[in-house]
PDB file of C-alpha atoms in Angstrom:
ATOM      1  CA  MET J   1      14.216   2.180   0.989  1.00  0.00           C
ATOM      2  CA  ASN J   2      12.957   1.556  -2.548  1.00  0.00           C
ATOM      3  CA  ILE J   3       9.414   2.453  -3.626  1.00  0.00           C
ATOM      4  CA  ASN J   4       8.309   1.340  -7.106  1.00  0.00           C
ATOM      5  CA  PHE J   5       5.123   2.629  -8.750  1.00  0.00           C
ATOM      6  CA  GLU J   6       3.127   0.958 -11.521  1.00  0.00           C
ATOM      7  CA  TYR J   7      -0.031   2.143 -13.245  1.00  0.00           C
ATOM      8  CA  ASP J   8      -2.628   0.054 -15.064  1.00  0.00           C
ATOM      9  CA  ASN J   9      -5.217   1.944 -17.152  1.00  0.00           C
ATOM     10  CA  VAL J  10      -4.270   5.108 -15.237  1.00  0.00           C
ATOM     11  CA  SER J  11      -1.942   7.934 -16.178  1.00  0.00           C
ATOM     12  CA  ALA J  12       0.988   8.486 -13.814  1.00  0.00           C
ATOM     13  CA  SER J  13       0.256  10.978 -11.066  1.00  0.00           C
ATOM     14  CA  GLU J  14       2.965  12.811  -9.157  1.00  0.00           C
ATOM     15  CA  ARG J  15       0.428  13.767  -6.460  1.00  0.00           C
ATOM     16  CA  LEU J  16      -0.538  10.113  -5.875  1.00  0.00           C
ATOM     17  CA  GLU J  17       3.114   9.098  -5.728  1.00  0.00           C
ATOM     18  CA  GLU J  18       3.878  11.828  -3.167  1.00  0.00           C
ATOM     19  CA  LEU J  19       0.891  10.795  -1.031  1.00  0.00           C
ATOM     20  CA  ALA J  20       1.823   7.108  -1.188  1.00  0.00           C
ATOM     21  CA  THR J  21       5.476   7.876  -0.426  1.00  0.00           C
ATOM     22  CA  GLU J  22       4.479   9.968   2.592  1.00  0.00           C
ATOM     23  CA  LYS J  23       2.232   7.215   3.997  1.00  0.00           C
ATOM     24  CA  ILE J  24       4.766   4.449   3.332  1.00  0.00           C
ATOM     25  CA  ASN J  25       7.540   6.491   4.956  1.00  0.00           C
ATOM     26  CA  LYS J  26       5.395   6.732   8.106  1.00  0.00           C
ATOM     27  CA  LEU J  27       5.233   2.928   8.139  1.00  0.00           C
ATOM     28  CA  VAL J  28       9.001   2.725   7.581  1.00  0.00           C
ATOM     29  CA  ASN J  29       9.618   5.078  10.513  1.00  0.00           C
ATOM     30  CA  LYS J  30       7.403   2.879  12.697  1.00  0.00           C
ATOM     31  CA  TYR J  31       8.732  -0.467  11.380  1.00  0.00           C
ATOM     32  CA  ASP J  32      12.383  -0.123  10.412  1.00  0.00           C
ATOM     33  CA  PHE J  33      12.615  -3.631   8.949  1.00  0.00           C
ATOM     34  CA  ILE J  34      10.729  -2.759   5.711  1.00  0.00           C
ATOM     35  CA  VAL J  35      13.075  -3.105   2.742  1.00  0.00           C
ATOM     36  CA  ARG J  36      11.004  -2.254  -0.326  1.00  0.00           C
ATOM     37  CA  ALA J  37       7.493  -1.292  -1.419  1.00  0.00           C
ATOM     38  CA  ASP J  38       5.739  -1.948  -4.730  1.00  0.00           C
ATOM     39  CA  VAL J  39       2.677   0.244  -5.285  1.00  0.00           C
ATOM     40  CA  TYR J  40       0.121  -0.451  -8.026  1.00  0.00           C
ATOM     41  CA  PHE J  41      -2.674   1.903  -9.066  1.00  0.00           C
ATOM     42  CA  GLU J  42      -5.305   0.332 -11.307  1.00  0.00           C
ATOM     43  CA  ALA J  43      -8.556   1.559 -12.825  1.00  0.00           C
ATOM     44  CA  GLU J  44     -11.164  -1.196 -13.067  1.00  0.00           C
ATOM     45  CA  ASN J  45     -14.220  -1.333 -15.275  1.00  0.00           C
ATOM     46  CA  THR J  46     -17.070  -1.637 -12.821  1.00  0.00           C
ATOM     47  CA  SER J  47     -20.734  -0.675 -12.678  1.00  0.00           C
ATOM     48  CA  ASN J  48     -20.501   0.178  -8.964  1.00  0.00           C
ATOM     49  CA  ASP J  49     -19.733   3.852  -8.219  1.00  0.00           C
ATOM     50  CA  GLU J  50     -18.120   2.941  -4.890  1.00  0.00           C
ATOM     51  CA  THR J  51     -15.343   0.862  -6.452  1.00  0.00           C
ATOM     52  CA  GLY J  52     -13.120   1.024  -9.495  1.00  0.00           C
ATOM     53  CA  ARG J  53      -9.955   2.705  -8.214  1.00  0.00           C
ATOM     54  CA  LYS J  54      -7.796  -0.128  -6.926  1.00  0.00           C
ATOM     55  CA  THR J  55      -4.605   0.354  -4.940  1.00  0.00           C
ATOM     56  CA  LYS J  56      -2.314  -2.593  -4.231  1.00  0.00           C
ATOM     57  CA  ILE J  57       0.843  -2.483  -2.129  1.00  0.00           C
ATOM     58  CA  GLN J  58       3.369  -5.242  -1.600  1.00  0.00           C
ATOM     59  CA  LEU J  59       6.015  -4.779   1.096  1.00  0.00           C
ATOM     60  CA  SER J  60       9.276  -6.689   1.299  1.00  0.00           C
ATOM     61  CA  ALA J  61      10.373  -7.390   4.852  1.00  0.00           C
ATOM     62  CA  PRO J  62      11.929 -10.311   6.738  1.00  0.00           C
ATOM     63  CA  GLY J  63       9.678 -13.323   6.272  1.00  0.00           C
ATOM     64  CA  PRO J  64       6.893 -13.616   3.712  1.00  0.00           C
ATOM     65  CA  ARG J  65       5.967 -10.534   1.729  1.00  0.00           C
ATOM     66  CA  LEU J  66       3.101  -8.422   3.027  1.00  0.00           C
ATOM     67  CA  TYR J  67       0.308  -7.596   0.600  1.00  0.00           C
ATOM     68  CA  ALA J  68      -2.906  -5.574   0.695  1.00  0.00           C
ATOM     69  CA  GLU J  69      -5.340  -4.269  -1.899  1.00  0.00           C
ATOM     70  CA  GLU J  70      -8.501  -2.210  -1.825  1.00  0.00           C
ATOM     71  CA  SER J  71     -10.914  -0.853  -4.427  1.00  0.00           C
ATOM     72  CA  LYS J  72     -12.826   2.355  -3.665  1.00  0.00           C
ATOM     73  CA  GLU J  73     -14.252   5.329  -5.573  1.00  0.00           C
ATOM     74  CA  LYS J  74     -11.005   7.349  -5.199  1.00  0.00           C
ATOM     75  CA  PHE J  75      -7.367   6.323  -5.107  1.00  0.00           C
ATOM     76  CA  GLU J  76      -6.786   8.399  -1.967  1.00  0.00           C
ATOM     77  CA  ILE J  77      -9.397   6.399  -0.037  1.00  0.00           C
ATOM     78  CA  SER J  78      -8.192   3.017  -1.281  1.00  0.00           C
ATOM     79  CA  LEU J  79      -4.591   4.021  -0.473  1.00  0.00           C
ATOM     80  CA  ALA J  80      -5.539   4.921   3.113  1.00  0.00           C
ATOM     81  CA  GLU J  81      -7.348   1.580   3.538  1.00  0.00           C
ATOM     82  CA  VAL J  82      -4.379  -0.381   2.183  1.00  0.00           C
ATOM     83  CA  ILE J  83      -1.980   1.454   4.517  1.00  0.00           C
ATOM     84  CA  ASN J  84      -4.252   0.590   7.479  1.00  0.00           C
ATOM     85  CA  GLN J  85      -4.305  -3.083   6.449  1.00  0.00           C
ATOM     86  CA  LEU J  86      -0.525  -3.151   6.117  1.00  0.00           C
ATOM     87  CA  ASP J  87      -0.083  -1.419   9.477  1.00  0.00           C
ATOM     88  CA  ARG J  88      -2.083  -4.211  11.144  1.00  0.00           C
ATOM     89  CA  GLN J  89      -0.024  -6.860   9.330  1.00  0.00           C
ATOM     90  CA  LEU J  90       3.218  -5.149  10.335  1.00  0.00           C
ATOM     91  CA  GLN J  91       2.108  -4.997  13.987  1.00  0.00           C
ATOM     92  CA  LYS J  92       1.562  -8.759  13.917  1.00  0.00           C
ATOM     93  CA  ARG J  93       4.908  -9.348  12.184  1.00  0.00           C
ATOM     94  CA  LYS J  94       6.739  -7.196  14.728  1.00  0.00           C
ATOM     95  CA  ALA J  95       5.066  -9.050  17.622  1.00  0.00           C
ATOM     96  CA  LYS J  96       6.163 -12.392  16.139  1.00  0.00           C
ATOM     97  CA  MET J  97       9.712 -11.120  15.672  1.00  0.00           C
ATOM     98  CA  LYS J  98       9.904 -10.152  19.357  1.00  0.00           C
ATOM     99  CA  THR J  99       8.803 -13.588  20.562  1.00  0.00           C
ATOM    100  CA  HIS J 100      11.638 -15.384  18.735  1.00  0.00           C
TER     101      HIS J 100
END
């Protein structure tokens, strides 16, 4: 499976990539139909201390692409939220695939 990383206003981080890869691989083990993941880390200019570190993930799988994004005070927190959102979407996708 391919995982691509992109950074916007953030320097590349090996630690973030390892964390994201670990979490995405857990999804891949649970849902074997995932083909590719695109991960974006972005720093936003915001006056709110609780946001500003945005993580976006787009998964390629059979059917429409799955997408989630979250902005929190740390990339680790936003990454965890995005993975949770994608897990819910993948559960729904898997349920639909079984009914056909």
